[in-house]
PDB file of C-alpha atoms and ligand atoms in Angstrom:
ATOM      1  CA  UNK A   1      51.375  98.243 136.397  1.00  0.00           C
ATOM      2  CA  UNK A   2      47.690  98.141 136.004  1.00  0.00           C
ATOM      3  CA  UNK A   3      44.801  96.464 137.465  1.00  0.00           C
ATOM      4  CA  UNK A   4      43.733  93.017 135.695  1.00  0.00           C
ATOM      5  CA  UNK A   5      41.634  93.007 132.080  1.00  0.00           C
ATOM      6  CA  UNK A   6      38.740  90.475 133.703  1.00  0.00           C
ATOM      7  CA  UNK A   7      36.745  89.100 131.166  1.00  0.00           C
ATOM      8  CA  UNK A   8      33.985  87.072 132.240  1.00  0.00           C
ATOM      9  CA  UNK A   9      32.886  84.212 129.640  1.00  0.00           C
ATOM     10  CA  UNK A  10      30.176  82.089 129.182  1.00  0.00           C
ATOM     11  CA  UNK A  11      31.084  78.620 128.567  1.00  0.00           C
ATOM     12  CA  UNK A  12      34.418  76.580 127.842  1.00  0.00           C
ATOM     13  CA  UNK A  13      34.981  77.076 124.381  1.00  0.00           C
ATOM     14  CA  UNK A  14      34.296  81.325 124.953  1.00  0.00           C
ATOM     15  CA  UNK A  15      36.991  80.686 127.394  1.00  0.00           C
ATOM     16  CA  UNK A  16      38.937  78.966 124.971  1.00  0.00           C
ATOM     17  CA  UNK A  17      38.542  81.418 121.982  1.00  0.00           C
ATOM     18  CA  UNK A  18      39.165  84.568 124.452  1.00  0.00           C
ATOM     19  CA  UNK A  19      42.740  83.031 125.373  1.00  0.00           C
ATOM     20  CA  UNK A  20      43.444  82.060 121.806  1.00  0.00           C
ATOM     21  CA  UNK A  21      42.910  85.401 120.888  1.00  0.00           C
ATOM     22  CA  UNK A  22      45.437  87.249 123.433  1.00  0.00           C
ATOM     23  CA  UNK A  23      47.723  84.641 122.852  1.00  0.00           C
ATOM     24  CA  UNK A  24      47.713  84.835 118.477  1.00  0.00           C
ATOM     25  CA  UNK A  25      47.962  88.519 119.319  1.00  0.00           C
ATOM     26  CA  UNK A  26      50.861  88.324 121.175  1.00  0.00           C
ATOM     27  CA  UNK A  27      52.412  85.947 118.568  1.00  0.00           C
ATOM     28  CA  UNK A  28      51.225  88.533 115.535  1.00  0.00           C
ATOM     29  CA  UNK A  29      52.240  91.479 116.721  1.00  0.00           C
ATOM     30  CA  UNK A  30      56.375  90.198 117.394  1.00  0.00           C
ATOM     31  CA  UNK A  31      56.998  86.819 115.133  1.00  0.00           C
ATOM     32  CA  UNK A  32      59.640  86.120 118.090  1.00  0.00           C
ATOM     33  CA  UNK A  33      58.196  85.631 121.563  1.00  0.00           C
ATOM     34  CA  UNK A  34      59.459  83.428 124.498  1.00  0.00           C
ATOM     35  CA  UNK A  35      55.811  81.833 125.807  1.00  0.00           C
ATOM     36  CA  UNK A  36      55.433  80.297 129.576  1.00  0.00           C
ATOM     37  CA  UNK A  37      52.755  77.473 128.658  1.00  0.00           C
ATOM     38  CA  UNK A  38      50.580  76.211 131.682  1.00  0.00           C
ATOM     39  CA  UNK A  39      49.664  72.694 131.675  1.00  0.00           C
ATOM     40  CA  UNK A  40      46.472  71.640 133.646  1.00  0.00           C
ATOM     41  CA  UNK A  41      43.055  71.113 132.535  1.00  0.00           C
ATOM     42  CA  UNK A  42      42.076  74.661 131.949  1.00  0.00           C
ATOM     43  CA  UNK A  43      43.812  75.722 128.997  1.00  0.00           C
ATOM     44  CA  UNK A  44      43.718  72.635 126.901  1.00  0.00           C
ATOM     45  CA  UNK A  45      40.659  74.130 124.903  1.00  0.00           C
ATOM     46  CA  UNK A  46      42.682  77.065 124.228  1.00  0.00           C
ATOM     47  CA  UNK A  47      45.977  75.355 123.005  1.00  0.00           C
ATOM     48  CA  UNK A  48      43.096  73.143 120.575  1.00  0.00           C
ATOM     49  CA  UNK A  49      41.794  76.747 119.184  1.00  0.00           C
ATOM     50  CA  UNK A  50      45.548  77.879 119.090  1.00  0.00           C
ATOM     51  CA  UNK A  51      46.083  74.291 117.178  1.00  0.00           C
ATOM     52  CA  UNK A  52      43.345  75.055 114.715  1.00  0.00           C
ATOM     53  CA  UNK A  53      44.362  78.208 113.709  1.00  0.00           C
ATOM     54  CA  UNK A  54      48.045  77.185 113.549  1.00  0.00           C
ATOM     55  CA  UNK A  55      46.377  74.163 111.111  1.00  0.00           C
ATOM     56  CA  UNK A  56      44.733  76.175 108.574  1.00  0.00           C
ATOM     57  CA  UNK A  57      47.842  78.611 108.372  1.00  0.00           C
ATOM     58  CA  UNK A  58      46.379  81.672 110.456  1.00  0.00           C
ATOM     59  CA  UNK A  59      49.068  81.125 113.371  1.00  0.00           C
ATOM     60  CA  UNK A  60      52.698  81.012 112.457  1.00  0.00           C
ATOM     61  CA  UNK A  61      54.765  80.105 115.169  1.00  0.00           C
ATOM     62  CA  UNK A  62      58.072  79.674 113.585  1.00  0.00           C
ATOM     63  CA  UNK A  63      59.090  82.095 116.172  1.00  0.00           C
ATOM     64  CA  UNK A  64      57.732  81.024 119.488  1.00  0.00           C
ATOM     65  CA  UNK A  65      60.282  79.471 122.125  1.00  0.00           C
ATOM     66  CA  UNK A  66      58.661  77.816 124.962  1.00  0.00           C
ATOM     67  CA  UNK A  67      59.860  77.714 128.710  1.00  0.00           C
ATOM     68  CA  UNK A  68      58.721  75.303 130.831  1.00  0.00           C
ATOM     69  CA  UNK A  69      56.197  76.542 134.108  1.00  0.00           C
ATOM     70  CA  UNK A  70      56.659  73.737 136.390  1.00  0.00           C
ATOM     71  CA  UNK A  71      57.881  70.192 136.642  1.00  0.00           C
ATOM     72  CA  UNK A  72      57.534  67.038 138.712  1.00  0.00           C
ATOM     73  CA  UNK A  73      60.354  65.765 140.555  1.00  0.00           C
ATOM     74  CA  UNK A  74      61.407  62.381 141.360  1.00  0.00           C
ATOM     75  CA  UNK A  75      59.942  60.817 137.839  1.00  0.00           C
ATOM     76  CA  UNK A  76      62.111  58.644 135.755  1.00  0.00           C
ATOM     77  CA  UNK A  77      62.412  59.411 131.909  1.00  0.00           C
ATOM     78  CA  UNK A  78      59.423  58.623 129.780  1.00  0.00           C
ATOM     79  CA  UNK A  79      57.277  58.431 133.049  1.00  0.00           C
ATOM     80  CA  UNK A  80      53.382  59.109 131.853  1.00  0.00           C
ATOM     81  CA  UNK A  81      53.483  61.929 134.637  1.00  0.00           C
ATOM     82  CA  UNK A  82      55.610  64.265 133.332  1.00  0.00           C
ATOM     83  CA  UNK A  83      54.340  67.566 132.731  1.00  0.00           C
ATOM     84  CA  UNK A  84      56.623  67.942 129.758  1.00  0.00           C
ATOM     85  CA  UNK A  85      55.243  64.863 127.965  1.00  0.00           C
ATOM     86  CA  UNK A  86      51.675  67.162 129.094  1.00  0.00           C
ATOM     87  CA  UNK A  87      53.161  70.252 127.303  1.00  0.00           C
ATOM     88  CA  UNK A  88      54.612  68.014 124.662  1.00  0.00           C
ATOM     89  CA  UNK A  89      50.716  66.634 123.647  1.00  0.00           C
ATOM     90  CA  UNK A  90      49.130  70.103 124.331  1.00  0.00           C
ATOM     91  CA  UNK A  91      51.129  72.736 122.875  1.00  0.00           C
ATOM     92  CA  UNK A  92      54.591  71.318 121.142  1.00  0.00           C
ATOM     93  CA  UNK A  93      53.246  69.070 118.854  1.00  0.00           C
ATOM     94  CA  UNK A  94      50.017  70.428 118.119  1.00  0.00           C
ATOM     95  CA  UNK A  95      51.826  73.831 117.455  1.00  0.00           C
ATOM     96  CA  UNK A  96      54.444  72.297 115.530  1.00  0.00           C
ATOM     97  CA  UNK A  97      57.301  73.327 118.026  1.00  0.00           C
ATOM     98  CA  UNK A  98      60.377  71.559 118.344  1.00  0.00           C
ATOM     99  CA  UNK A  99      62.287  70.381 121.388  1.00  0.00           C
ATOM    100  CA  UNK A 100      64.907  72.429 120.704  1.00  0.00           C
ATOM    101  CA  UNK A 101      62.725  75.574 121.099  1.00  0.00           C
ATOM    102  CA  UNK A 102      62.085  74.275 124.870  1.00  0.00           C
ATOM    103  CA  UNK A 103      63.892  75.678 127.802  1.00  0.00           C
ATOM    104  CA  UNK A 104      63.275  72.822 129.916  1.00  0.00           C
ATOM    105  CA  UNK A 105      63.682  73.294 133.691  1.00  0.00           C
ATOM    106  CA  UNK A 106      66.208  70.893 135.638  1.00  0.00           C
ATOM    107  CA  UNK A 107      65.001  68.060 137.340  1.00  0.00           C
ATOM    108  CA  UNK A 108      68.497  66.170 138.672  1.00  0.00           C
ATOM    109  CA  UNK A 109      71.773  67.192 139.833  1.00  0.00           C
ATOM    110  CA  UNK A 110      72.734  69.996 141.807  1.00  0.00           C
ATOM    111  CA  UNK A 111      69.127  71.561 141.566  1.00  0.00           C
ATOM    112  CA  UNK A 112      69.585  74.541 143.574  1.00  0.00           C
ATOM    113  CA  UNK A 113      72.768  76.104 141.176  1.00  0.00           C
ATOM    114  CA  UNK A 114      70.712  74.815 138.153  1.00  0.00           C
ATOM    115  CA  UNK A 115      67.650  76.694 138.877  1.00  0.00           C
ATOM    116  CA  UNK A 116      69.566  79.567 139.630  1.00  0.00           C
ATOM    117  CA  UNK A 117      71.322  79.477 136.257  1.00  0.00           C
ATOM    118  CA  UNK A 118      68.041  78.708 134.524  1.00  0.00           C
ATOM    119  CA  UNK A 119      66.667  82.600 136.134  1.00  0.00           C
ATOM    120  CA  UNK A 120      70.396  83.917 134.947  1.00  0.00           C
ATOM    121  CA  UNK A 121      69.986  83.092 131.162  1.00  0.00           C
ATOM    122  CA  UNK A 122      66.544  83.307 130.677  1.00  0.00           C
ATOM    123  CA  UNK A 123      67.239  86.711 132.091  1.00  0.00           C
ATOM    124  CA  UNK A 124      69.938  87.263 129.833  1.00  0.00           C
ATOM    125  CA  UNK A 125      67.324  86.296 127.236  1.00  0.00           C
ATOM    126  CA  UNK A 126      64.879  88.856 127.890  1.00  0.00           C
ATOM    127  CA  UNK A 127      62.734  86.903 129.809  1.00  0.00           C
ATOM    128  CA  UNK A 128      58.896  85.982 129.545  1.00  0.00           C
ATOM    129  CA  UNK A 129      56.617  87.510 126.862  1.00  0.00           C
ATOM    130  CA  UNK A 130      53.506  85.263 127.638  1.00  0.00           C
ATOM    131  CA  UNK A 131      52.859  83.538 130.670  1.00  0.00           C
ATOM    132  CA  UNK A 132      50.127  81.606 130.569  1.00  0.00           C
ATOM    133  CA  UNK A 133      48.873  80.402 133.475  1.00  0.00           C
ATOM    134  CA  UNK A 134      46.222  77.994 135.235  1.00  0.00           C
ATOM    135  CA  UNK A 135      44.901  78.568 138.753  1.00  0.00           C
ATOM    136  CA  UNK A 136      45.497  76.002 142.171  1.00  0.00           C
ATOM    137  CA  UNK A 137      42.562  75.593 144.121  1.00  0.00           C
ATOM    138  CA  UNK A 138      44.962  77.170 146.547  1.00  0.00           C
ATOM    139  CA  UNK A 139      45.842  79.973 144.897  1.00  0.00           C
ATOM    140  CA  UNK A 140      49.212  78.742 143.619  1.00  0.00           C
ATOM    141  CA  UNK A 141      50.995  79.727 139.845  1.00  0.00           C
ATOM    142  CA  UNK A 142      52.887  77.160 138.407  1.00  0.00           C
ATOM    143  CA  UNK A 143      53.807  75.072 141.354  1.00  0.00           C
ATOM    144  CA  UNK A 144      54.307  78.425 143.253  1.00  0.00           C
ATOM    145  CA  UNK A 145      52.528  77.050 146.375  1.00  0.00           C
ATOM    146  CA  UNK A 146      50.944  79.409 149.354  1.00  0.00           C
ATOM    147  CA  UNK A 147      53.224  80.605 150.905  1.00  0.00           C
ATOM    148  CA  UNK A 148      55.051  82.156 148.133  1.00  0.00           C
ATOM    149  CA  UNK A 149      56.409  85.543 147.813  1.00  0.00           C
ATOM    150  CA  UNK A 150      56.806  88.315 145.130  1.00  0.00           C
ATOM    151  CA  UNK A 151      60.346  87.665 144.041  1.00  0.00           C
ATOM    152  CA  UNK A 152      60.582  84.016 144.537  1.00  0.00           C
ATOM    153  CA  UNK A 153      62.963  82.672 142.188  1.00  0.00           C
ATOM    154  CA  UNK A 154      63.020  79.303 140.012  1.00  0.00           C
ATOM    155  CA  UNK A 155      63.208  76.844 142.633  1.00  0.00           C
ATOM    156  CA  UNK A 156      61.929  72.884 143.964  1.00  0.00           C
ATOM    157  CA  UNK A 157      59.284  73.114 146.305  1.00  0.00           C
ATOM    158  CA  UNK A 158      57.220  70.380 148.326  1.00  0.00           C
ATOM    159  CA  UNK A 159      53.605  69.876 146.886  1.00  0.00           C
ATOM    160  CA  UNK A 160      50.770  71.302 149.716  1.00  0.00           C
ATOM    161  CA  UNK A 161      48.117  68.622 150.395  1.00  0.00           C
ATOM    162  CA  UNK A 162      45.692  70.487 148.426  1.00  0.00           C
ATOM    163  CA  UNK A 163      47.655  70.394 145.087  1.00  0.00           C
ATOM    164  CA  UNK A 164      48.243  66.492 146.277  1.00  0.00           C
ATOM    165  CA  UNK A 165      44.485  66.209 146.127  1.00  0.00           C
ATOM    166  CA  UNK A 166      44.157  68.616 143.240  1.00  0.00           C
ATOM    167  CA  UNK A 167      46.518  66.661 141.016  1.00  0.00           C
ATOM    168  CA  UNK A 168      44.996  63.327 141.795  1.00  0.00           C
ATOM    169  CA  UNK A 169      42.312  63.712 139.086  1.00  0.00           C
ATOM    170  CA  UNK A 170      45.132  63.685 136.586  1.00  0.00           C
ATOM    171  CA  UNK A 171      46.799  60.448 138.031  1.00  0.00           C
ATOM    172  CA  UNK A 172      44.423  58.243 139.349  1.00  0.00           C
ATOM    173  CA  UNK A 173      44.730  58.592 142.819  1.00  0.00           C
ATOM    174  CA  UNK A 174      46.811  61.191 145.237  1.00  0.00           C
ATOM    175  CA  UNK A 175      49.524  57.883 145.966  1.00  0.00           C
ATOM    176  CA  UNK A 176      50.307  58.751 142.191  1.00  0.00           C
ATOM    177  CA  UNK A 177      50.990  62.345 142.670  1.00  0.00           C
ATOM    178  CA  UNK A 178      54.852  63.266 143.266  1.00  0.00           C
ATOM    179  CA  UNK A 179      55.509  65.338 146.140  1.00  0.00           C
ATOM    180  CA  UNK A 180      57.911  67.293 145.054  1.00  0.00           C
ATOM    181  CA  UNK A 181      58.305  69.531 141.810  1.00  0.00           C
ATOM    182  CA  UNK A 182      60.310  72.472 140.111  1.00  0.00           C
ATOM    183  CA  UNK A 183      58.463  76.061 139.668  1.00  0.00           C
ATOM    184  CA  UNK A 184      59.535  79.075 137.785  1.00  0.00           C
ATOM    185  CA  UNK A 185      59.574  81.631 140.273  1.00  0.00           C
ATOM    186  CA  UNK A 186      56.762  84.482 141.052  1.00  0.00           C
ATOM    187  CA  UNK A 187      59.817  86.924 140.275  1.00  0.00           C
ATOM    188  CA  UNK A 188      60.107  85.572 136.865  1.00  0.00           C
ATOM    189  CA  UNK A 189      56.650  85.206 136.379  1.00  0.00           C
ATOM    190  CA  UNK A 190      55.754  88.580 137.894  1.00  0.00           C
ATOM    191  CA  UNK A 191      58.283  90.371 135.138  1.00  0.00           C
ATOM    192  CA  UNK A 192      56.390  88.512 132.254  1.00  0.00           C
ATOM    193  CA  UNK A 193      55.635  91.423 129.328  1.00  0.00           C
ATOM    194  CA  UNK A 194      52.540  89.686 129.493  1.00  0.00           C
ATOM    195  CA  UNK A 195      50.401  87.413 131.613  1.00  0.00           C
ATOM    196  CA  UNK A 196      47.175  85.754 130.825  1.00  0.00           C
ATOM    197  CA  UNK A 197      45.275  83.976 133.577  1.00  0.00           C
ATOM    198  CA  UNK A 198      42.841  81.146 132.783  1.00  0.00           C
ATOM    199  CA  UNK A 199      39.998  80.288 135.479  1.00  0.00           C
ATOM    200  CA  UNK A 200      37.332  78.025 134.687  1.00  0.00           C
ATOM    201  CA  UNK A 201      35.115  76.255 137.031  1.00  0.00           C
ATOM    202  CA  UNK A 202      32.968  76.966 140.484  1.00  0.00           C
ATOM    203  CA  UNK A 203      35.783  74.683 142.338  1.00  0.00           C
ATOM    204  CA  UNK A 204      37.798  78.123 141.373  1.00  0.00           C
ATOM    205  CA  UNK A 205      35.047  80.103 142.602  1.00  0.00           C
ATOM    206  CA  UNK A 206      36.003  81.083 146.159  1.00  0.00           C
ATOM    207  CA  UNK A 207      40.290  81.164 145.162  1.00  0.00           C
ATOM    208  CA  UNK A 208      39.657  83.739 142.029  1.00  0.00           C
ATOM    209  CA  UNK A 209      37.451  86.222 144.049  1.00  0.00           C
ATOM    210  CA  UNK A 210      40.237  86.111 146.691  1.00  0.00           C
ATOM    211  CA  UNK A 211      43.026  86.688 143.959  1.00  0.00           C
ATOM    212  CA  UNK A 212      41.522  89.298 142.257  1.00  0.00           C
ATOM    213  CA  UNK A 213      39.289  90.860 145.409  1.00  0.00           C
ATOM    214  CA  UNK A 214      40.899  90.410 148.364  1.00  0.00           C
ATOM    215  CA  UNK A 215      44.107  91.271 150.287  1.00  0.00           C
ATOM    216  CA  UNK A 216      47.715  90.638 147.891  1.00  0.00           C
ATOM    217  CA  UNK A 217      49.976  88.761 149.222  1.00  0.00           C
ATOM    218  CA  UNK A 218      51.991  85.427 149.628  1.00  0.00           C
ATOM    219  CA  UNK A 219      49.152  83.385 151.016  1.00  0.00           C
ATOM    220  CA  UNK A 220      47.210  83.534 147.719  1.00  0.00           C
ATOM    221  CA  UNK A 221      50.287  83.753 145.365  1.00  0.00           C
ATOM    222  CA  UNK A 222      47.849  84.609 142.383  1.00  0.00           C
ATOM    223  CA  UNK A 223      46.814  87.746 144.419  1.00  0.00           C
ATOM    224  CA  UNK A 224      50.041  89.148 142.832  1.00  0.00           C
ATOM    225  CA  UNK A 225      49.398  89.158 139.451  1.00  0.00           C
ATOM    226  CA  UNK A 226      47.661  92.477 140.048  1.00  0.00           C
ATOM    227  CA  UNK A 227      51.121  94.064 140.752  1.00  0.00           C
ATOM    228  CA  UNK A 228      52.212  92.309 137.807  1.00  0.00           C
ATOM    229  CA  UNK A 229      55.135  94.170 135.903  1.00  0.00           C
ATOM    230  CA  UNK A 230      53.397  93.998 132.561  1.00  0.00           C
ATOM    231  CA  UNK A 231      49.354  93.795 131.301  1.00  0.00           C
ATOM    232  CA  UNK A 232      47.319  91.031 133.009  1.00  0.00           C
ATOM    233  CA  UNK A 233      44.304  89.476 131.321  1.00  0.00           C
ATOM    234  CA  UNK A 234      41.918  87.345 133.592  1.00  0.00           C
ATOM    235  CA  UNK A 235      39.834  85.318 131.503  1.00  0.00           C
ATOM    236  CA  UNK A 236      37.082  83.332 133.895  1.00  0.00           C
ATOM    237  CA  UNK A 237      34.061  81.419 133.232  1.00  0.00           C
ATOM    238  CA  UNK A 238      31.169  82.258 134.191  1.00  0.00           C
ATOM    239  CA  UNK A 239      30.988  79.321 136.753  1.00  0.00           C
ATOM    240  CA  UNK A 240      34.339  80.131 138.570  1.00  0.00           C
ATOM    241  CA  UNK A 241      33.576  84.264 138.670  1.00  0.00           C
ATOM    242  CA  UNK A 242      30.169  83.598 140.056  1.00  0.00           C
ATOM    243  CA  UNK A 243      30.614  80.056 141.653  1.00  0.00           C
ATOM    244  CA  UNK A 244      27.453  78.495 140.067  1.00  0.00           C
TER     245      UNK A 244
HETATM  246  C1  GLP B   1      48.483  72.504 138.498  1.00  0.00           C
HETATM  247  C2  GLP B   1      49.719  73.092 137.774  1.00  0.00           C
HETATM  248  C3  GLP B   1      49.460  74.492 137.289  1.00  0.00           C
HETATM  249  C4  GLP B   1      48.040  74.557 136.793  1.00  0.00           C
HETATM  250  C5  GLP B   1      47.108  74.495 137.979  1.00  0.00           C
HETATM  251  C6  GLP B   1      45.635  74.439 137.632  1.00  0.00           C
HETATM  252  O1  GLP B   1      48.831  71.869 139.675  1.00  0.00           O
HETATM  253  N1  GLP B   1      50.916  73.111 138.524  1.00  0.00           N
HETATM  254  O2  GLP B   1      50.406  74.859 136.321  1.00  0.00           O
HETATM  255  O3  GLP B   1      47.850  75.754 136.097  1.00  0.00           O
HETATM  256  O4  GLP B   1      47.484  73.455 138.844  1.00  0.00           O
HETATM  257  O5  GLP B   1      45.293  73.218 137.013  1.00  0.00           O
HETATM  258  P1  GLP B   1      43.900  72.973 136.309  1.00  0.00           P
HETATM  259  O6  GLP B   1      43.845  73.885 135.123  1.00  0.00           O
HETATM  260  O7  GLP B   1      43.897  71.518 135.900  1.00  0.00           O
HETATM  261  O8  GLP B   1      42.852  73.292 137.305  1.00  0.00           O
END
């Protein structure tokens, strides 16, 4: 364990090429990784990068498998909400990664036994090379809302208000936002060889100073990245680190 890389960037498309470039690295240096793919405004610029390079034959990703951060609950199939189809647009297609590369997390039947078997074989898989993750204006990971602890496992959780809010711009409004979702767990997160954080924004300003600055623990889930099992790079724009 060791304390964040922070790298401070200009502008979106720094942010963008900065991500790309931990994320081709991590695909260069082992052909086979298993990658935890945020949805969420933040890293769409990066998964375009990731896209171009993957375009002009500089990113092979025959080898990537793709786990699924977080889900919405409660949405019928082919519902416009679903963070998959999100994934899907952003990183599957783009990336040219099938669906059968995608550990999908559960979203009906006996949820609490499902999530726990999800843990069990990606465990028995080796678990996360690359997470990469957004940000909640309330310090969450994934859907890992405050309060979360360290070794939380895969599990359904009820949206806070503030995600409710949060999520609205995606929707329309916060009546279109589910309540409820599916998370992979801090624990599983926390064990990744390799997490990269994406911040962009001064509506991140006051969250990432308390993630990275002040006290860890399960009020500001993020804060835990910095006792992370594996490396943790923070990439932030210059507008979130300095909130202006
Ligand atoms: C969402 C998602 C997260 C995402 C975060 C930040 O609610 N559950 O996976 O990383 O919040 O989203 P954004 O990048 O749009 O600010």
């Amino acid at each position: 364990m060791a304390d964040p890389h922070l790298m401070v960037v200009d502008d979106a498309a720094r942010l963008a090429r900065a991500g790309a470039d931990v994320v081709a690295d991590v695909v260069h240096a082992d052909g086979h990784v298993t990658i935890a793919p945020a949805t969420g405004d933040t890293p769409v610029g990066m998964y375009a990068d990731l896209a171009e390079r993957h375009a002009r034959g500089d990113l092979d990703t025959g080898g990537v498998s793709i786990v699924q951060l977080d889900e919405y609950l409660g949405l019928e199939p082919g519902d416009r909400r679903a963070l998959y189809g999100w994934m899907d647009r952003t990183v599957l297609r783009p990336l040219s990664i099938d669906a059968g590369r995608v550990s999908r997390l559960p979203t009906d039947g006996d949820l609490d036994a499902a999530c726990a078997a999800f843990d069990r074989d990606l465990g028995a898989r080796g678990g996360i090379d690359l997470a990469i993750l957004g940000l909640g204006t309330n310090g969450h990971l994934g859907f890992n809302e405050p309060p979360s602890d360290a070794a939380s496992a895969t599990r359904t959780v009820d949206l806070t208000r503030d995600t409710i809010e949060a999520n609205a711009r995606y929707w329309g409004s916060e009546g279109d936002v589910p309540t409820r979702a599916v998370t992979l767990g801090l624990r599983t997160l926390l064990d990744a060889r390799r997490i990269l954080l994406l911040v962009a924004g001064a509506s991140k300003h006051a969250i990432v100073r308390r993630a990275l600055e002040g006290p860890v623990g399960e009020d500001v889930p993020a804060s835990f990245v910095r006792e992370a099992r594996g490396s943790v790079t923070v990439v932030v724009d210059h507008a979130a680190w300095e909130g202006e």
